[in-house]
Short mmCIF file of C-alpha atoms in Angstrom, two decimals:
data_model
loop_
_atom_site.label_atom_id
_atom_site.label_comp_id
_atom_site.label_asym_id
_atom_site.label_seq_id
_atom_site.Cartn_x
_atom_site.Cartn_y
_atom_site.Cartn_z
CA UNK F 1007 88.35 116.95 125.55
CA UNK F 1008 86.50 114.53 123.06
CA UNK F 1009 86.06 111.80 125.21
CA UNK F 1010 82.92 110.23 124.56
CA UNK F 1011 81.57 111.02 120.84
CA UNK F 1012 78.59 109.76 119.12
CA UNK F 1013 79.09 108.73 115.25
CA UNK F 1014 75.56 108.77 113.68
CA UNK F 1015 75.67 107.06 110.62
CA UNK F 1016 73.77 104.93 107.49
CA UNK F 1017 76.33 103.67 105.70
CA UNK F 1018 77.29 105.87 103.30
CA UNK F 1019 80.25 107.38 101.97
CA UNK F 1020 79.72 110.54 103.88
CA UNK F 1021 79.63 108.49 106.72
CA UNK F 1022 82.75 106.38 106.28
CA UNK F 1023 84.51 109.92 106.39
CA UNK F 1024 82.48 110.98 109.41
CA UNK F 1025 83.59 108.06 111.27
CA UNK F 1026 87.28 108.66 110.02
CA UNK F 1027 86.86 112.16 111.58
CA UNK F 1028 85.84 110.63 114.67
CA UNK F 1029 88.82 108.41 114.92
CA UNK F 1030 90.96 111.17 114.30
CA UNK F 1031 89.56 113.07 117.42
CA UNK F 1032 89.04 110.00 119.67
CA UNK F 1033 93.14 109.82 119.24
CA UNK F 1034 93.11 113.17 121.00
CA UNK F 1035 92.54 111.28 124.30
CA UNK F 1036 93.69 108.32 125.88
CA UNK F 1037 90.12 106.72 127.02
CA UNK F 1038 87.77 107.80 123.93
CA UNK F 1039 85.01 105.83 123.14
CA UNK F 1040 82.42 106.26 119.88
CA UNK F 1041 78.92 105.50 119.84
CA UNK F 1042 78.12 104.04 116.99
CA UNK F 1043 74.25 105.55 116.39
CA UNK F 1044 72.30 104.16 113.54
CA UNK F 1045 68.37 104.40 112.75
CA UNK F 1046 66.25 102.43 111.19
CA UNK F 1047 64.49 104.68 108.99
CA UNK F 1048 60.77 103.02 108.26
CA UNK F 1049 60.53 103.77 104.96
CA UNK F 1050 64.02 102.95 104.08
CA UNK F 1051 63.26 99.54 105.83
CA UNK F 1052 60.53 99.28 103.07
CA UNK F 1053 62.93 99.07 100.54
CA UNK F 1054 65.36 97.27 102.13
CA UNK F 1055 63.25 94.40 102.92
CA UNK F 1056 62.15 94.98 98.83
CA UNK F 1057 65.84 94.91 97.85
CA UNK F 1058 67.47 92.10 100.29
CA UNK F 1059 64.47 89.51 99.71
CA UNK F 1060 63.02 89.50 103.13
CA UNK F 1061 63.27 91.66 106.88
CA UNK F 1062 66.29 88.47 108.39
CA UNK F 1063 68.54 89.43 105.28
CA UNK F 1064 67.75 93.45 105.23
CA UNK F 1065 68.43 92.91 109.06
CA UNK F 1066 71.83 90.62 108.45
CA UNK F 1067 72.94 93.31 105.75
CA UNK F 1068 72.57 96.32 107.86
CA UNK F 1069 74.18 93.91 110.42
CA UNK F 1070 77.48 94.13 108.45
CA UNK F 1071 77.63 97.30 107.81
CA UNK F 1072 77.29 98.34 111.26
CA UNK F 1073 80.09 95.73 111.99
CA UNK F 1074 82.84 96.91 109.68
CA UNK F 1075 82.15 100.75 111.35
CA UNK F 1076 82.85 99.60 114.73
CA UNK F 1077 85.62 97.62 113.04
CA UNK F 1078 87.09 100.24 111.84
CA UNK F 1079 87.08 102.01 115.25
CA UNK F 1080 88.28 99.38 117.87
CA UNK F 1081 91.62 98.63 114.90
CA UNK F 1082 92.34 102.30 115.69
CA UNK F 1083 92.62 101.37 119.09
CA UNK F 1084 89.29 103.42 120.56
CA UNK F 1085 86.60 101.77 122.29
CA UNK F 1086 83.20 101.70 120.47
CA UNK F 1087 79.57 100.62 121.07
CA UNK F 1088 76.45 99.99 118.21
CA UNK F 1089 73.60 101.61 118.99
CA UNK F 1090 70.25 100.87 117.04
CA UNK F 1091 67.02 103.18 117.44
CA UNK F 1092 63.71 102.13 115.72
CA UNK F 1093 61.58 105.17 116.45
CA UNK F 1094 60.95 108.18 114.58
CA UNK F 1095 62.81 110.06 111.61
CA UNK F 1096 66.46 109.87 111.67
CA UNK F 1097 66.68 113.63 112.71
CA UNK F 1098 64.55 113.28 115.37
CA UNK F 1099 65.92 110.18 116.42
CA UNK F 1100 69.39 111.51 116.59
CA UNK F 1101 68.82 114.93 117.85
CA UNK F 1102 66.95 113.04 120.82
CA UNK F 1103 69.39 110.55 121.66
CA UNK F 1104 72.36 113.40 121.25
CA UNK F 1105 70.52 115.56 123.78
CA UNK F 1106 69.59 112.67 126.24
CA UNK F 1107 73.52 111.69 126.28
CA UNK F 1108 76.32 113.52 127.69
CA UNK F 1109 78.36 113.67 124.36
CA UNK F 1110 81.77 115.91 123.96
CA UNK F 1111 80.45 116.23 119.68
CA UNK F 1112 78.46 114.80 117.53
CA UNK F 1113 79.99 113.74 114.28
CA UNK F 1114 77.95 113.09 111.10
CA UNK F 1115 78.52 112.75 107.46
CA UNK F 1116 77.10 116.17 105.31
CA UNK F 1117 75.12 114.16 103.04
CA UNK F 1118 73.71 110.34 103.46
CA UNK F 1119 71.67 107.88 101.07
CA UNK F 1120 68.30 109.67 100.93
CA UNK F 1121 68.25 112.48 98.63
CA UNK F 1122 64.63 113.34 97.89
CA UNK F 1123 63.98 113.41 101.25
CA UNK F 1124 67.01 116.22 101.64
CA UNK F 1125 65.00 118.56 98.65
CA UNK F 1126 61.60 118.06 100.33
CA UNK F 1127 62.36 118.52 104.48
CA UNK F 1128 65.89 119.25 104.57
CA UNK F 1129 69.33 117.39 105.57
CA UNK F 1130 69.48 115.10 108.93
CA UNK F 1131 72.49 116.06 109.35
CA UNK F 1132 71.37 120.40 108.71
CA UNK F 1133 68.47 119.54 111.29
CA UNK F 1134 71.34 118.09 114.12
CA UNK F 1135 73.36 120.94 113.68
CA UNK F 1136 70.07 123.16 114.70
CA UNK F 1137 68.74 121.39 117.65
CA UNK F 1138 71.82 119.22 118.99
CA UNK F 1139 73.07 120.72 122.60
CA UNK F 1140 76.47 119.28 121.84
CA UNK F 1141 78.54 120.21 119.42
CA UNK F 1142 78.24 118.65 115.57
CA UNK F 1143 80.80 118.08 113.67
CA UNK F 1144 79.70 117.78 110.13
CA UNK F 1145 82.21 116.00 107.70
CA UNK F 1146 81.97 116.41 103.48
#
């Protein structure tokens, strides 16, 4: 049934209940895995780089967050993988990557760390639920 899901996240609260959401339908079979799909957003970069001192400790940051997702994943007993894309917006990036896999849902958080971005263009997560093939499950 859900199988094989793919978590998109960034790191935010929305998506530490996304990925909570995931784990909770992952238990629904015995051989689930999660994809663990994170982009690297080039103007969020920017500021990371800005905020952490340098592009090695931005890198070694996002690095940790990434790490206590899957952690949180494979201690629920479900088999996970980190995936990383560097191209394009985050939409794009994930609506591409959705529709190239063979996923049983998509699970994303409602809301994620970029809010002017959501009043100018819209929501990632509103732009998935349009154009993904598989089905989205968007968690508040």
């Amino acid at each position: 049934m859900f199988s094989h899901l793919l978590l998109a996240i960034d790191g935010s609260d929305h998506s530490r209940r996304a990925a909570e959401k995931a784990i909770e339908l992952g238990k629904l079979t015995d051989h689930a895995t999660i994809e663990i799909l994170y982009v690297v957003d080039g103007s969020k970069s920017k500021s990371d780089i800005l905020k952490y001192g340098d592009s090695e400790a931005a890198s070694k940051n996002r690095q940790q967050m990434l790490h206590s997702f899957e952690e949180l994943i494979n201690d629920a007993g479900i088999s996970t993988k980190i995936t990383i894309l560097h191209a394009g917006t985050p939409a794009e990036s994930i609506i591409k990557h959705a529709n190239e896999g063979n996923y049983d849902c998509v699970v994303l958080g409602s809301r994620g760390l970029s809010t002017v971005q959501t009043m100018i263009i819209g929501s990632v997560s509103h732009k998935v639920m349009k154009y993904a093939k598989a089905p989205v499950l968007m968690v508040k």
